[in-house]
mmCIF file of N, CA and C in Angstrom:
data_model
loop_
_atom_site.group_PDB
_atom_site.id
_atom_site.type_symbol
_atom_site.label_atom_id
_atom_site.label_comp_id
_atom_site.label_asym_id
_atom_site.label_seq_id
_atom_site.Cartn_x
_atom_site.Cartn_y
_atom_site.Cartn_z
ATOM 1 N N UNK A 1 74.845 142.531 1.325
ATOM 2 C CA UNK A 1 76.000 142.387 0.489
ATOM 3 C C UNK A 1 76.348 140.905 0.415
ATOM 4 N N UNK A 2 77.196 140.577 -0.571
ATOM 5 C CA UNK A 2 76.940 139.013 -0.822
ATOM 6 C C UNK A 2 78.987 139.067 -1.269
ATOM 7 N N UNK A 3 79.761 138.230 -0.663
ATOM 8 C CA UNK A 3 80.941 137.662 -1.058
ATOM 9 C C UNK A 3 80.956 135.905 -1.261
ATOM 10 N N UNK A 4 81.234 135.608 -2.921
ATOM 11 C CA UNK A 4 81.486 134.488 -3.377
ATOM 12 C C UNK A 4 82.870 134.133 -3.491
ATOM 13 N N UNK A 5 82.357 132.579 -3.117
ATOM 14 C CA UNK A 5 83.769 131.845 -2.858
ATOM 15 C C UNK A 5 84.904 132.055 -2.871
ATOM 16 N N UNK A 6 84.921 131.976 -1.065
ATOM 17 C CA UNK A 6 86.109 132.249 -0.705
ATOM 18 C C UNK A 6 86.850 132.056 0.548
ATOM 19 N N UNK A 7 87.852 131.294 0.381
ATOM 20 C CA UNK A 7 88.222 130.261 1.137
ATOM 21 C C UNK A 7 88.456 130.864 3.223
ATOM 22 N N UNK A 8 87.787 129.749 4.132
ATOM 23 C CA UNK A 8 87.789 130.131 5.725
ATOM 24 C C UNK A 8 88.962 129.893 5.429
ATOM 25 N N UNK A 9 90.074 130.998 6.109
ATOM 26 C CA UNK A 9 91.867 130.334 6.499
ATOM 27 C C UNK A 9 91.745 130.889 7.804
ATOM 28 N N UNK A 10 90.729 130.773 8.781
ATOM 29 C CA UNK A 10 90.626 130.452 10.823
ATOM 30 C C UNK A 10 89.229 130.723 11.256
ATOM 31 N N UNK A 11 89.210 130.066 12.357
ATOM 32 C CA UNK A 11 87.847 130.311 12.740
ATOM 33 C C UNK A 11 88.200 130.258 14.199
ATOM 34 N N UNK A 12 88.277 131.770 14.766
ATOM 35 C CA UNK A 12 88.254 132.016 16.122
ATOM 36 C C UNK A 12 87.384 131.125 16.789
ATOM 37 N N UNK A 13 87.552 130.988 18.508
ATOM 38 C CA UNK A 13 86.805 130.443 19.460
ATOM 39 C C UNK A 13 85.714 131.368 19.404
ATOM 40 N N UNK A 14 84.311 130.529 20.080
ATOM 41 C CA UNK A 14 83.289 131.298 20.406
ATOM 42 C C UNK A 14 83.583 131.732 21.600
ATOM 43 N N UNK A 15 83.077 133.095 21.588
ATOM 44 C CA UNK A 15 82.984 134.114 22.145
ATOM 45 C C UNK A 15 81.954 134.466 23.443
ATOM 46 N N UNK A 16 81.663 134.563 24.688
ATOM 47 C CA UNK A 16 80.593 134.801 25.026
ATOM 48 C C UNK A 16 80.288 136.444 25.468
ATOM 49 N N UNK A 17 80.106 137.215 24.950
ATOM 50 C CA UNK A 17 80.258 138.559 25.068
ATOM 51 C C UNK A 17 79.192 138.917 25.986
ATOM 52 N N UNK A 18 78.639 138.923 26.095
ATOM 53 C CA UNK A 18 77.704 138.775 27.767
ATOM 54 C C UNK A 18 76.826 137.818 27.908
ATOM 55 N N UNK A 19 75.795 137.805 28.665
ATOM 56 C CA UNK A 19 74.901 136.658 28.864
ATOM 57 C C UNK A 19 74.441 136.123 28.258
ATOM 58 N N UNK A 20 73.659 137.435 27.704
ATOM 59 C CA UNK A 20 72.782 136.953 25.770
ATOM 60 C C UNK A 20 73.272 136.870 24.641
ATOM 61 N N UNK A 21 74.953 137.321 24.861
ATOM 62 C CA UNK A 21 75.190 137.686 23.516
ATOM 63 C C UNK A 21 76.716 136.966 22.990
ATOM 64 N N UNK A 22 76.684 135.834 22.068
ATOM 65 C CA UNK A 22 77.679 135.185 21.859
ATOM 66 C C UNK A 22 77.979 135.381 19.986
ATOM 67 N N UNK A 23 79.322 134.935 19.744
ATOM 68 C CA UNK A 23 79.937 135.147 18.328
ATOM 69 C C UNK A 23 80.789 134.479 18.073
ATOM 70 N N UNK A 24 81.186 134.071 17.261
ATOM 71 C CA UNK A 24 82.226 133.565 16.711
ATOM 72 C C UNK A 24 83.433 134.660 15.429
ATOM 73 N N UNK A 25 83.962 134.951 15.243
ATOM 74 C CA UNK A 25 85.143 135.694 14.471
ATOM 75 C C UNK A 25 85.084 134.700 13.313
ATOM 76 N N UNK A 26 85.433 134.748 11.979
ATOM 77 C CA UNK A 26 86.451 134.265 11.211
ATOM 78 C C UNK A 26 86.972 135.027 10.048
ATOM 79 N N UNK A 27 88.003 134.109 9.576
ATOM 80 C CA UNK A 27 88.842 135.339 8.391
ATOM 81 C C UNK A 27 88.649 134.462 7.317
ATOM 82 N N UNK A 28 88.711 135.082 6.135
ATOM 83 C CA UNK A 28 88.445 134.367 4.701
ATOM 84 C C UNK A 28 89.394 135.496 3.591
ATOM 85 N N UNK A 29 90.023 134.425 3.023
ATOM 86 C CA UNK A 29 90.796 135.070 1.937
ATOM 87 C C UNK A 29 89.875 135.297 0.788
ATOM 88 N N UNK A 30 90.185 136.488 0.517
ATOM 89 C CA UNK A 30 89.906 137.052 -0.933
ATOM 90 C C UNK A 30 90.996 136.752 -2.217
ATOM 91 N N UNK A 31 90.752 135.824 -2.920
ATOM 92 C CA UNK A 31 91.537 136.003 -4.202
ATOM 93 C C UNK A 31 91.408 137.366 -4.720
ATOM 94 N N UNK A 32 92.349 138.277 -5.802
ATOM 95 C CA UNK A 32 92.291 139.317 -6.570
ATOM 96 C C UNK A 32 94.065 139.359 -6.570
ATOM 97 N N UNK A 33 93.523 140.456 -7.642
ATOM 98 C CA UNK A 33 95.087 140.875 -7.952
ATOM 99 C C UNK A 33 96.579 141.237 -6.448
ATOM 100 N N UNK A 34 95.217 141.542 -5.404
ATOM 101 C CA UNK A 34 96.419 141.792 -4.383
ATOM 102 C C UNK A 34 95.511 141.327 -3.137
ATOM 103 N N UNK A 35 95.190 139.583 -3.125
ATOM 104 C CA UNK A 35 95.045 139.048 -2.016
ATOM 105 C C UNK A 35 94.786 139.889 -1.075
ATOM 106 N N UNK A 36 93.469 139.741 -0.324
ATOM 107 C CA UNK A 36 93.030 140.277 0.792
ATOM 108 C C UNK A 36 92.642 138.973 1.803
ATOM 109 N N UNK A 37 92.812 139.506 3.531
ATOM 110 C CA UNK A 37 92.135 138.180 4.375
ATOM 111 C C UNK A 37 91.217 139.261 5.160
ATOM 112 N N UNK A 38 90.014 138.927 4.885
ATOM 113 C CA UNK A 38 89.477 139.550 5.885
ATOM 114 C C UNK A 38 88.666 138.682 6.772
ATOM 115 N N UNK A 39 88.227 139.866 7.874
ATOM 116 C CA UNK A 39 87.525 139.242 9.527
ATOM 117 C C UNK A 39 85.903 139.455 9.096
ATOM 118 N N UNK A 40 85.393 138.317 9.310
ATOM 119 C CA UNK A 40 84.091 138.635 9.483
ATOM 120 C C UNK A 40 83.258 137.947 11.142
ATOM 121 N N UNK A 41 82.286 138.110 11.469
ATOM 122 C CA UNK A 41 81.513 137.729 12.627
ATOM 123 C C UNK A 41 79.910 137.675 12.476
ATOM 124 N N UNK A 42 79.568 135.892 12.635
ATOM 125 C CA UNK A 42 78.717 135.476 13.026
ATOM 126 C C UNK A 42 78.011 135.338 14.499
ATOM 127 N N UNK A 43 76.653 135.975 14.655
ATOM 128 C CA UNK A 43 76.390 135.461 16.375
ATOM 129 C C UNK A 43 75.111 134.944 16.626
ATOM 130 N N UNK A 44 74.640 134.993 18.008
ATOM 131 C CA UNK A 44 73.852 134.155 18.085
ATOM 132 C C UNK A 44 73.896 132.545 18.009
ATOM 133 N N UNK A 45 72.133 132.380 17.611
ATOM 134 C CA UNK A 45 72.614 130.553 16.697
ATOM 135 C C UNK A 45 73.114 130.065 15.621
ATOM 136 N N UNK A 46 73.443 131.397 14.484
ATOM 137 C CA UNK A 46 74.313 131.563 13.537
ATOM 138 C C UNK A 46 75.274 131.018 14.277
ATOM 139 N N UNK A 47 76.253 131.213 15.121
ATOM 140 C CA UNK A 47 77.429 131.068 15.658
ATOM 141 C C UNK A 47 77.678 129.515 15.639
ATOM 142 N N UNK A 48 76.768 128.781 16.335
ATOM 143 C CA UNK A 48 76.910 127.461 16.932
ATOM 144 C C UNK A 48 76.601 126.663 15.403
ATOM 145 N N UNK A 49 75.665 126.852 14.391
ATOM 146 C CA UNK A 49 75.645 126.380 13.387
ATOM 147 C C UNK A 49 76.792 126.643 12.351
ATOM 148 N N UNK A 50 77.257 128.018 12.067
ATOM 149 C CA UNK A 50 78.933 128.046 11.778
ATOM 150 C C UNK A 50 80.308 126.907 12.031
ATOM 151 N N UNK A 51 79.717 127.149 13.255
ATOM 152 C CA UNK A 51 80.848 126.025 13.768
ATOM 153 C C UNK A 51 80.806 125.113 13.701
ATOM 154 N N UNK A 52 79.274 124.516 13.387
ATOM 155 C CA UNK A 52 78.821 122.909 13.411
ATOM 156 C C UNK A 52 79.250 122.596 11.936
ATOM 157 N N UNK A 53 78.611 123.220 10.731
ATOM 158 C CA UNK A 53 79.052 123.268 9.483
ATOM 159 C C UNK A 53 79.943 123.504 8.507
ATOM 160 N N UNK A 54 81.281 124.360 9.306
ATOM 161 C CA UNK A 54 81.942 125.098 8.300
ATOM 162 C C UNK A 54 83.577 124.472 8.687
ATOM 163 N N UNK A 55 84.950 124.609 8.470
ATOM 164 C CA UNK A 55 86.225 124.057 8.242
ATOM 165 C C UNK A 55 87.159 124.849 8.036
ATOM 166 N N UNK A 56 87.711 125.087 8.735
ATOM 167 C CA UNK A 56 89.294 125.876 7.726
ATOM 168 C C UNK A 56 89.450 125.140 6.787
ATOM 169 N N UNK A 57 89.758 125.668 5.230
ATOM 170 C CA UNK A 57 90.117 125.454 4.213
ATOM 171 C C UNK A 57 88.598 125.362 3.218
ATOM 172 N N UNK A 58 87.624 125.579 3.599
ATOM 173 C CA UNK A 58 86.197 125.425 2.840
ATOM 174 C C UNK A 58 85.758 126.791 2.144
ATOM 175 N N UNK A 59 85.536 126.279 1.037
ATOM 176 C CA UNK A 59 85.247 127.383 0.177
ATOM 177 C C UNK A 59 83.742 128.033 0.307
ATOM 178 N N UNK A 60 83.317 129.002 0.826
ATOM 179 C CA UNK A 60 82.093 129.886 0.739
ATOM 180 C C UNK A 60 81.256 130.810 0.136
ATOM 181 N N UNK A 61 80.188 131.009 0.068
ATOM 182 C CA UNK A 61 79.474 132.123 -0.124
ATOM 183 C C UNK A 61 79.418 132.713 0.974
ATOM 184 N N UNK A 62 79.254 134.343 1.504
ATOM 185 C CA UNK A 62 78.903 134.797 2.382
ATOM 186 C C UNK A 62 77.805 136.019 2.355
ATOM 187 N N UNK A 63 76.802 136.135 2.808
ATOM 188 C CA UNK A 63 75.572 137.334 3.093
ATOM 189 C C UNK A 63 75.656 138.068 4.040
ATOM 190 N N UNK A 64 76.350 139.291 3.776
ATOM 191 C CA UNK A 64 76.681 140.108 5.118
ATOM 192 C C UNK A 64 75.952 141.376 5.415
ATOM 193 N N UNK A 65 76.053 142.116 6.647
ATOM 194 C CA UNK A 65 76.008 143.703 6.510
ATOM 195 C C UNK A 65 77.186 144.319 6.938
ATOM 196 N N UNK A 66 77.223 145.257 6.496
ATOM 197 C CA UNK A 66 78.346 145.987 7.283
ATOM 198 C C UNK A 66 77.694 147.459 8.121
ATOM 199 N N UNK A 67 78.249 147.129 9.514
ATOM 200 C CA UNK A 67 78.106 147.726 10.725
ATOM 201 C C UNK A 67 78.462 148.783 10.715
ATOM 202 N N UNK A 68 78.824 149.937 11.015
ATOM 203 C CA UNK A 68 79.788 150.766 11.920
ATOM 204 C C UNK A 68 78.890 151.624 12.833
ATOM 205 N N UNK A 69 79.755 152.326 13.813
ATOM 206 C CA UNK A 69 79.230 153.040 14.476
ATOM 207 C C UNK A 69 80.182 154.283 15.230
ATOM 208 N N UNK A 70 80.023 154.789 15.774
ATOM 209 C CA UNK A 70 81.051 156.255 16.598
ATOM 210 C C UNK A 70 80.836 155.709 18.200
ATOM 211 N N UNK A 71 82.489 156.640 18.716
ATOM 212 C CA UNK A 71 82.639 156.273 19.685
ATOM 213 C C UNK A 71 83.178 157.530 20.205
ATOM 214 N N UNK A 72 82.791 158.187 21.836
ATOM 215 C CA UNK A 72 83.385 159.446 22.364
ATOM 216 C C UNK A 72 83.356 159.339 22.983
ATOM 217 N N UNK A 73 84.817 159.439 24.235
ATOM 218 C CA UNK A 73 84.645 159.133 25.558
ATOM 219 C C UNK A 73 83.847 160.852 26.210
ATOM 220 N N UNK A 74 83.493 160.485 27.026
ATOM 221 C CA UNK A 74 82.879 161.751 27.534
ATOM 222 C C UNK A 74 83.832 162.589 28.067
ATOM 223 N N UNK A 75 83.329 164.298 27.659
ATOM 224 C CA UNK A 75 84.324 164.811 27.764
ATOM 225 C C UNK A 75 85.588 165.720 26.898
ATOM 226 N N UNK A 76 85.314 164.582 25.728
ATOM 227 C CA UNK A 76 86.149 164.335 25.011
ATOM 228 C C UNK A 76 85.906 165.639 23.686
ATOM 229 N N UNK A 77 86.633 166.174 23.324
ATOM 230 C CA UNK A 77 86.191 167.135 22.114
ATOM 231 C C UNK A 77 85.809 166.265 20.546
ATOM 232 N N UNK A 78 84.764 166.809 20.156
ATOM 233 C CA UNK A 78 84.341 165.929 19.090
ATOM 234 C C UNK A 78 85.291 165.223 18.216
ATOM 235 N N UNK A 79 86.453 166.624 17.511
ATOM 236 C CA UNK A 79 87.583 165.856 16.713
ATOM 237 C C UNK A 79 88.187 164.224 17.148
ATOM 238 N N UNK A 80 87.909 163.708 18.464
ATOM 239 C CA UNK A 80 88.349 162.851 18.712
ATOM 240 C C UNK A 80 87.757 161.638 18.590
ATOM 241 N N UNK A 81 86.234 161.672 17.764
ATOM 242 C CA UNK A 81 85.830 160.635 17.803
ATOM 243 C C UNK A 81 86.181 159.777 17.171
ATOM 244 N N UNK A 82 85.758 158.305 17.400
ATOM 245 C CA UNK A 82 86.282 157.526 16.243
ATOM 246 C C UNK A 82 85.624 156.555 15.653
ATOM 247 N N UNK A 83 85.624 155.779 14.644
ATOM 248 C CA UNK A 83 84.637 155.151 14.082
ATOM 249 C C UNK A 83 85.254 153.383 13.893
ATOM 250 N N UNK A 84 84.235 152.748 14.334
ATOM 251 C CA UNK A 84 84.573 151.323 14.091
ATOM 252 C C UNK A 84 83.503 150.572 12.844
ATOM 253 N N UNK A 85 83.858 149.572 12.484
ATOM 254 C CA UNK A 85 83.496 149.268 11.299
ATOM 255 C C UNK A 85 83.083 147.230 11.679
ATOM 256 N N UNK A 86 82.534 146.496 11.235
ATOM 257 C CA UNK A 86 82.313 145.365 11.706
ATOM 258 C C UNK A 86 81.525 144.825 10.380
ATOM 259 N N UNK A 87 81.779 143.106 9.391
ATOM 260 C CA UNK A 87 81.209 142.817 9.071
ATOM 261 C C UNK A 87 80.605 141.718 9.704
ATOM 262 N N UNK A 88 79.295 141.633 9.252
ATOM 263 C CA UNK A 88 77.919 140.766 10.069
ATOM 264 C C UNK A 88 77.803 140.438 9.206
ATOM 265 N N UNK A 89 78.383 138.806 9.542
ATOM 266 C CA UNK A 89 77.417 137.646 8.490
ATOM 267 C C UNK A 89 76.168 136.798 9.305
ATOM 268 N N UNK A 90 75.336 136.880 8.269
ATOM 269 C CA UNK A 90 73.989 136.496 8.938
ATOM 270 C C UNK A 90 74.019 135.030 7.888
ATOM 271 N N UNK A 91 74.129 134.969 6.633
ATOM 272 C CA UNK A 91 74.279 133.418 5.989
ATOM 273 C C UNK A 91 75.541 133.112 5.380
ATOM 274 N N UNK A 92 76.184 131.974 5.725
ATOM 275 C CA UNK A 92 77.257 130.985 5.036
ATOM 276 C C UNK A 92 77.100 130.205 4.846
ATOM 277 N N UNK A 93 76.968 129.651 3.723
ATOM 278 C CA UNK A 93 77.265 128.143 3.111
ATOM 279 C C UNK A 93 78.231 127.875 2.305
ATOM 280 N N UNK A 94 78.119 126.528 1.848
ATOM 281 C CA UNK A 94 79.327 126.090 1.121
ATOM 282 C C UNK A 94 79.179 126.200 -0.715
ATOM 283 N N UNK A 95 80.295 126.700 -0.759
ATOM 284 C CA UNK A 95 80.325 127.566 -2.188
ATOM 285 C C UNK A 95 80.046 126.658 -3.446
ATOM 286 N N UNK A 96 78.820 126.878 -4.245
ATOM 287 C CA UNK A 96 78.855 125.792 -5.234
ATOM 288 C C UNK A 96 79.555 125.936 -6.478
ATOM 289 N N UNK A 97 80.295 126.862 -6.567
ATOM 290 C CA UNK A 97 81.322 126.875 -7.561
ATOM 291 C C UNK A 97 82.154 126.194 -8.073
ATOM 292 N N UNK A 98 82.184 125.380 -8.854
ATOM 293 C CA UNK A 98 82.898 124.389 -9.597
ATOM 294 C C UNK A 98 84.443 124.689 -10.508
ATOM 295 N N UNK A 99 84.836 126.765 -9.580
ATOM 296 C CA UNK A 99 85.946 126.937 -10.699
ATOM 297 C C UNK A 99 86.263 127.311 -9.018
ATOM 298 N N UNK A 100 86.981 126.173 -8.318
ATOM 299 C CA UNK A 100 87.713 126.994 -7.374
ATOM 300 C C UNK A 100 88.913 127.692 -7.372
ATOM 301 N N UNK A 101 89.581 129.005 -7.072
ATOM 302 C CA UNK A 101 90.970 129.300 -6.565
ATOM 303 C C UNK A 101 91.586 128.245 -6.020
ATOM 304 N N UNK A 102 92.398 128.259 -6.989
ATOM 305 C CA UNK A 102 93.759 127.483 -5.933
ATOM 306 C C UNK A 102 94.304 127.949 -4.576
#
């Protein structure tokens, strides 16, 4: 899936989520009729190059997947499961769009 330009407004600390496995968070506004900010997450050496390259306030392209998966504590009767959702950006760069949002 592919989201065009659209502006970083934070870029969480990196993350070290276990030994092997590190990320960074960030949120990016969506222009449209009813403004959206959403969270996305880079990891790996994605992560450290994110951070090396990118700015609050920089306008982007983004190449994502979107994740989800189920969760049941054991035990637990099925009705209770629940589902989480995660977008994975694997490429960001800087947006070559020449009609930026204000």
């Amino acid at each position: 899936m592919e989201l065009k330009n659209v502006q970083i407004i934070k870029i969480k600390p990196l993350q070290q989520v276990t030994a092997s496995y590190r990320k960074v968070e960030f949120i990016v506004k969506i222009e449209s009729e009813y403004p959206q900010e959403v969270q996305f997450e880079i990891s790996q050496d994605k992560a450290d190059k994110f951070i090396q390259y990118n700015k609050v306030g920089q306008f982007v392209d983004i190449e994502f997947n979107l994740r989800g998966r189920s969760y049941l504590k054991d035990g637990e009767p099925e009705e209770n499961r629940r589902w989480f959702n995660s977008l994975d950006a694997w490429k960001v760069f800087k947006s070559e769009s020449e009609d930026l949002p204000l």
